[in-house]
Tab-separated table of C-alpha atoms in Angstrom:
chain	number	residue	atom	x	y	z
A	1	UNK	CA	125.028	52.601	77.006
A	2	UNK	CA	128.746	53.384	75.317
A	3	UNK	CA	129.547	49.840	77.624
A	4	UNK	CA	126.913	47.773	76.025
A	5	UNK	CA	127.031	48.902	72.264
A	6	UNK	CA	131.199	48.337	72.787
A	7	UNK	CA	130.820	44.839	74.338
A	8	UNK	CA	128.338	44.178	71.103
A	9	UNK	CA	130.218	45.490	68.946
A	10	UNK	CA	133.501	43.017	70.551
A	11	UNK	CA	130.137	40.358	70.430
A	12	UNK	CA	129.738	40.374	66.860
A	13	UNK	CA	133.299	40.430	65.871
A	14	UNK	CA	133.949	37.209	68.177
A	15	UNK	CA	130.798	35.444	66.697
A	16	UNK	CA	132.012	37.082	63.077
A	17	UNK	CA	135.447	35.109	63.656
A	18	UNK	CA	134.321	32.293	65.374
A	19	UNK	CA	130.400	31.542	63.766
A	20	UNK	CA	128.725	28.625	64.730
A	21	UNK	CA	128.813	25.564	62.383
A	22	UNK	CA	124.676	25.162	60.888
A	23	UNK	CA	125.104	29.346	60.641
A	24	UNK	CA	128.956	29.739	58.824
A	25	UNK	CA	129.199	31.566	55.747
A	26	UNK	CA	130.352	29.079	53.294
A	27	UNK	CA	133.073	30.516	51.224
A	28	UNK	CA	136.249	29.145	50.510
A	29	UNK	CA	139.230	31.742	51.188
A	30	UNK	CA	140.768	31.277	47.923
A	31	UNK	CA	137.719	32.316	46.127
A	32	UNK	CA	137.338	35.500	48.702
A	33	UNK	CA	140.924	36.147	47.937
A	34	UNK	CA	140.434	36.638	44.136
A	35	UNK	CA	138.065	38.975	44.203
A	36	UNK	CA	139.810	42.723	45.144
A	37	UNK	CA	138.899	44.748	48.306
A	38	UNK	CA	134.905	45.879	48.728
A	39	UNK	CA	134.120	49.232	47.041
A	40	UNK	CA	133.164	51.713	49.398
A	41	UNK	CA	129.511	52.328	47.993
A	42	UNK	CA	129.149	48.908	49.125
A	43	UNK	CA	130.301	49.093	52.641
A	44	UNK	CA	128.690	52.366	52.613
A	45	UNK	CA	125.310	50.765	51.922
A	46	UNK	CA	125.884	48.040	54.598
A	47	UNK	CA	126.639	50.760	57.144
A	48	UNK	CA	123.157	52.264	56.651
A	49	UNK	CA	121.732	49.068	56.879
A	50	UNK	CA	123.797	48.227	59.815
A	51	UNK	CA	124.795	51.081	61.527
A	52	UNK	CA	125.787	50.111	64.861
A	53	UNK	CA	127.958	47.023	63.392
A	54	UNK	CA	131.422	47.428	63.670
A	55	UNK	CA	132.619	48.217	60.176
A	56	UNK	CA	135.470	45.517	60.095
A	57	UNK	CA	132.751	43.045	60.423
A	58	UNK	CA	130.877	44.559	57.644
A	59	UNK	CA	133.805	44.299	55.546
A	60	UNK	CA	134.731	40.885	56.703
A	61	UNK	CA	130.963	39.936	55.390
A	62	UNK	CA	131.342	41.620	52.337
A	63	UNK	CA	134.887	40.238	51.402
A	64	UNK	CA	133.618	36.443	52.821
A	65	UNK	CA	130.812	36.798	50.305
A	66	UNK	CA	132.487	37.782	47.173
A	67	UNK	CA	131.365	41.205	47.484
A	68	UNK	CA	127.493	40.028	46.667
A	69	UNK	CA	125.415	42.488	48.733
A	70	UNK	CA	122.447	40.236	48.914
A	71	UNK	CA	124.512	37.409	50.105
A	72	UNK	CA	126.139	39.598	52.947
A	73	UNK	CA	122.932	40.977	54.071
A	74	UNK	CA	121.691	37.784	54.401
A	75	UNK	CA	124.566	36.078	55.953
A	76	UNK	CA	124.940	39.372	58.590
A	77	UNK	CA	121.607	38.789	59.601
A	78	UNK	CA	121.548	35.091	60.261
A	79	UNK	CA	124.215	36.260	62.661
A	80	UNK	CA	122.085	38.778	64.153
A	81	UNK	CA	119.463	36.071	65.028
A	82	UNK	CA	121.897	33.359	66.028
A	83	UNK	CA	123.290	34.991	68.994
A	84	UNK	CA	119.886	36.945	70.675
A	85	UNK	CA	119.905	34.670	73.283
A	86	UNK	CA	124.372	35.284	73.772
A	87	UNK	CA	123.576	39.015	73.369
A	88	UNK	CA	121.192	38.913	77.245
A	89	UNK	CA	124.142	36.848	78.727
A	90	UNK	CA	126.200	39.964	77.896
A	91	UNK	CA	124.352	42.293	78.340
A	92	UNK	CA	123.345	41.040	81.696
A	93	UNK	CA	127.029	40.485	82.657
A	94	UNK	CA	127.289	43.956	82.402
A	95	UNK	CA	125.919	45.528	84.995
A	96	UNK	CA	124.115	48.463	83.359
A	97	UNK	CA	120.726	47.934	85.196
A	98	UNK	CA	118.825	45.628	83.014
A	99	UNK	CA	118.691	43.113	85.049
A	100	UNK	CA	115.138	42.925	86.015
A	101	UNK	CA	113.451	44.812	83.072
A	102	UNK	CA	112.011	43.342	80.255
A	103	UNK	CA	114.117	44.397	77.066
A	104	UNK	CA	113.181	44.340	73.354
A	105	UNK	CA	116.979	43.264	72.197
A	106	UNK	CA	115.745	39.674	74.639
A	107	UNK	CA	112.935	39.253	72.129
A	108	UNK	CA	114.800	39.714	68.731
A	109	UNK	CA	113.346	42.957	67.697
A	110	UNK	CA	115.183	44.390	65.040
A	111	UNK	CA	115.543	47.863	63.157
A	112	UNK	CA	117.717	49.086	60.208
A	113	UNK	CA	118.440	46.067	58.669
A	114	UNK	CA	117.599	43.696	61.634
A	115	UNK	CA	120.325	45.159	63.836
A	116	UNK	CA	118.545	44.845	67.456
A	117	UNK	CA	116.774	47.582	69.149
A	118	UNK	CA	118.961	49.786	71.394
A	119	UNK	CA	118.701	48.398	74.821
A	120	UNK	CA	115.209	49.408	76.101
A	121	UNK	CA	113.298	48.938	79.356
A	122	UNK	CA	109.347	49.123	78.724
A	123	UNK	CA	109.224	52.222	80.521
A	124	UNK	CA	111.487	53.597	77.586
A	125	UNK	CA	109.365	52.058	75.256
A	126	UNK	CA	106.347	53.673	75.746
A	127	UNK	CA	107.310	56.379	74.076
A	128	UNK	CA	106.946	54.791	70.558
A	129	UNK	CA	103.827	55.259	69.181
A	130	UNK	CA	101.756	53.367	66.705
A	131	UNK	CA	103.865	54.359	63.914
A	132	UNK	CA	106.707	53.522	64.913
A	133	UNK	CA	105.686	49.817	65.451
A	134	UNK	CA	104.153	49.974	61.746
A	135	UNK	CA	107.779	50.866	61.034
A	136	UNK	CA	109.044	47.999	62.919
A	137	UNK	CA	106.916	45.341	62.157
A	138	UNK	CA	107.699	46.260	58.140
A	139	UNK	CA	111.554	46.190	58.922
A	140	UNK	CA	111.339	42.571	60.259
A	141	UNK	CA	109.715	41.266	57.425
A	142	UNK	CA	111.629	42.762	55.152
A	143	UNK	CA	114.853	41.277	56.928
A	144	UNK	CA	113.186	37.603	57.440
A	145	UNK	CA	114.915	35.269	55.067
A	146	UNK	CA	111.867	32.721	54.685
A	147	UNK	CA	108.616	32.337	55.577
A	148	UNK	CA	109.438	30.582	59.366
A	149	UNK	CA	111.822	33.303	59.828
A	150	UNK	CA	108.752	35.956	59.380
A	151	UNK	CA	106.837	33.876	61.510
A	152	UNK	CA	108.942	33.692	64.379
A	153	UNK	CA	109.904	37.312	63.929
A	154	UNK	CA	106.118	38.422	64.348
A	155	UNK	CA	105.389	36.641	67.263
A	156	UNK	CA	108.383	37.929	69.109
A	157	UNK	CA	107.215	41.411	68.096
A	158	UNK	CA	103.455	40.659	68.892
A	159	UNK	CA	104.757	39.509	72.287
A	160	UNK	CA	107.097	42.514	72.926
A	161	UNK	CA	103.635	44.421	72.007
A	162	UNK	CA	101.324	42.808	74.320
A	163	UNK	CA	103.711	43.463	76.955
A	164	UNK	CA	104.308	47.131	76.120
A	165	UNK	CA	100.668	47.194	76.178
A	166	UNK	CA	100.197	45.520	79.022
A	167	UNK	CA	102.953	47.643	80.798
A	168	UNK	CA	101.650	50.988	79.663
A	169	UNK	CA	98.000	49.704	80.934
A	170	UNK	CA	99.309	48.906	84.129
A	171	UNK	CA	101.068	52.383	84.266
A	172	UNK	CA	98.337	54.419	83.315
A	173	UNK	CA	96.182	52.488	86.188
A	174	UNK	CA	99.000	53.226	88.593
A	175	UNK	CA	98.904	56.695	87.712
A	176	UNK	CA	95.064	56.878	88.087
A	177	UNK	CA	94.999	55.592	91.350
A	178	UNK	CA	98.011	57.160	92.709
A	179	UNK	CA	95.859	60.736	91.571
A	180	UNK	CA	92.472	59.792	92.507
A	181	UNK	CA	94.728	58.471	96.038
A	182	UNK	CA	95.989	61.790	95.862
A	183	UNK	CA	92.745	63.925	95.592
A	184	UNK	CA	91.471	61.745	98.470
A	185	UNK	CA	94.145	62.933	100.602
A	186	UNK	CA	93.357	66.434	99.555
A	187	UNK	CA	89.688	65.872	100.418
A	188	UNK	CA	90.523	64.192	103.720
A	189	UNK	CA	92.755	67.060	104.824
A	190	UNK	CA	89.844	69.417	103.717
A	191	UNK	CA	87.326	67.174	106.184
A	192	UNK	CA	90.001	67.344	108.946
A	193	UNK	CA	90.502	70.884	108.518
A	194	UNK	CA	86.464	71.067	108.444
A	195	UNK	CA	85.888	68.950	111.575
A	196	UNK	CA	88.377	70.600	113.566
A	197	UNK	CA	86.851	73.857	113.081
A	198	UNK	CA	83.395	72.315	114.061
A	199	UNK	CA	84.847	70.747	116.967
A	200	UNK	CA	85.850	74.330	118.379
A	201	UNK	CA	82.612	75.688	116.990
A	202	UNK	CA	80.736	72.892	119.270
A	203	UNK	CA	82.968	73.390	122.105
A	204	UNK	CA	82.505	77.335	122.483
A	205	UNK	CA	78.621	76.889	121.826
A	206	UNK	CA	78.848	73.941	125.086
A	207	UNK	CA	80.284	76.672	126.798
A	208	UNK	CA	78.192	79.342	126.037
A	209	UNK	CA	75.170	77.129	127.024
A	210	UNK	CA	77.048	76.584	130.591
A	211	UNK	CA	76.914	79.996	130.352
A	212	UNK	CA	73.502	80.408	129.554
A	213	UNK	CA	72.268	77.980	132.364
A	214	UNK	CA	74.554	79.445	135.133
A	215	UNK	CA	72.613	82.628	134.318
A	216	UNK	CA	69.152	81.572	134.211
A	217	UNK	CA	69.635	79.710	137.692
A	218	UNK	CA	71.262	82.876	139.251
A	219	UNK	CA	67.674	84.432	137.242
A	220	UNK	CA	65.341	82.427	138.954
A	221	UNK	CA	67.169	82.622	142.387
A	222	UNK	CA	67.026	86.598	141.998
A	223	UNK	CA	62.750	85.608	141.164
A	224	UNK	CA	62.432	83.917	143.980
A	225	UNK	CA	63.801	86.453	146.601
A	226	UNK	CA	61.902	89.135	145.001
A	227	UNK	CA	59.179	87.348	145.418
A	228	UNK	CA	60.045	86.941	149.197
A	229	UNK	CA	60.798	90.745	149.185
A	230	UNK	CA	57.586	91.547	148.000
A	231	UNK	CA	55.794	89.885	150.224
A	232	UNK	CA	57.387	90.937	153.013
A	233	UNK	CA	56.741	94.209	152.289
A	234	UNK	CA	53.280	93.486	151.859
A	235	UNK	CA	53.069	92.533	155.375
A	236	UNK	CA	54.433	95.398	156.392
A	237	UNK	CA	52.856	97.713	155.236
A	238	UNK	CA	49.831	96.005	156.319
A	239	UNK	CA	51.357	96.655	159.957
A	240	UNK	CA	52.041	99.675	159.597
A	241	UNK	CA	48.761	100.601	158.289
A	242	UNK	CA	46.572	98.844	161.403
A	243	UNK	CA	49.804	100.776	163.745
A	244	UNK	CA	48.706	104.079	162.477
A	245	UNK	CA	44.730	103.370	162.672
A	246	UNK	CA	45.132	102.409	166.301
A	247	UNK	CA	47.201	105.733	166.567
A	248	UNK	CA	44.668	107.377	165.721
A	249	UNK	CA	42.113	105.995	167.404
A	250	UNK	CA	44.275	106.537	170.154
A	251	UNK	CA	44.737	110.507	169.757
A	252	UNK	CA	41.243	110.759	169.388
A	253	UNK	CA	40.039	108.960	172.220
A	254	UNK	CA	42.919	111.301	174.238
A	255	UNK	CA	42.052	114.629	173.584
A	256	UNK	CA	38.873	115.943	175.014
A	257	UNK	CA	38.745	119.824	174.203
A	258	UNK	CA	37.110	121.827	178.119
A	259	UNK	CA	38.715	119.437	180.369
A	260	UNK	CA	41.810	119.675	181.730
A	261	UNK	CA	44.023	118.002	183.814
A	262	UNK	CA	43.722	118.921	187.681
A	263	UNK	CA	47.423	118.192	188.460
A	264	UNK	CA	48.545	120.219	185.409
A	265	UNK	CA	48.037	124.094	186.325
């Protein structure tokens, strides 16, 4: 920033030695010469008016113009308009990053005595609020010299507004959707997180049901042959019940009581 207000300052004091011809403070140097050197109150008042002119160049103005403070004024800001256009050449030659950004010193924007903004992307500028551009907008018509001079001077400031605006719209809808983008991603991660845990949930339930099947086919095997069991034992004891009727039949039919056996003595 030091660079740029330097190379302005060197600027002015080339354009204050060397003005163009429709915009050169008319004043003959023997008439300049009479009168003696500016009083400081003055110089003093131009400063405030003009603080980030070099103070030779002030002084220059002053002495130029017989040391009329109107006629300075008006003659230091015709050479603040003349050279708007000079002032993006240099400030683009050097190399501070503006290339690129849209700067209010480009439009003629003025403060303090139509001395041009210090050199501000929009992203800088969207810190001034509606105030300040009350401010502004008074300061340039106070500084316009004529009526086509206040008419050019607003629409250069409406159109650095309705850029700002424009810019600070388009920022604010960045910054929306880069949150609501945000909170998506944090509701995405949630689902993951969420359908992950289902996915195990689902997969130990499948496996539980394997489970669950393998068991109820070993269950109905285990019916089955108890079934079979059953009714083989059925059977058998049916056997075994007709084998011990005919046993007895047998032991009855066998033993007569008052005979005996000849060939047992």
């Amino acid at each position: 920033m030091s660079a740029i207000v330097s190379g302005k300052r060197s600027f002015f004091e080339e354009l204050s030695s060397t003005p163009p011809a429709s915009k050169r403070i008319r004043c003959s140097s023997r008439f300049a010469s009479s009168f003696p050197p500016s009083s400081p109150p003055l110089i003093d008042q131009l400063i405030a008016i003009f603080p980030e002119m070099d103070q030779q160049v002030l002084q220059r103005a002053l002495e130029e113009c017989g040391d009329d403070l109107d006629s300075a004024i008006r003659s230091l800001n015709e050479l603040c308009l003349v050279p708007t256009d000079r002032n993006v050449a240099a400030a683009d030659k050097t190399g501070e990053g503006l290339e690129g950004n849209v700067q209010l010193l480009a439009q003629g924007i003025a403060t303090n005595g139509d001395v041009p903004i210090k050199e501000q992307t929009f992203p800088e500028a969207f810190s001034i609020d509606g105030s300040d551009w009350v401010e502004l907008f008074v300061r340039e018509m106070l500084n316009a010299s004529n009526i086509d001079d206040a008419r050019a001077r607003a629409s250069r400031s409406l159109e650095v507004l309705e850029k700002s605006i424009h810019a600070r719209a388009e920022a604010e809808v960045a910054q929306n959707f880069h949150k609501g983008n945000m909170l998506l991603k944090e509701q995405l991660e949630i689902l993951t997180q969420e359908n992950t845990i289902l996915k195990r949930a689902v997969a130990l339930q499948h496996e539980r049901q394997k489970e669950y099947e393998n068991q109820s086919q070993e269950l109905q095997h285990l019916n089955q042959v108890t079934s079979q069991y059953q009714e083989q034992l059925r059977t058998l004891e049916v056997n075994n019940y007709a084998l011990t009727m005919h046993l007895k039949q047998a032991q009855q039919s066998n033993s007569i009581p008052g005979r005996f056996n000849p060939d047992v003595f």
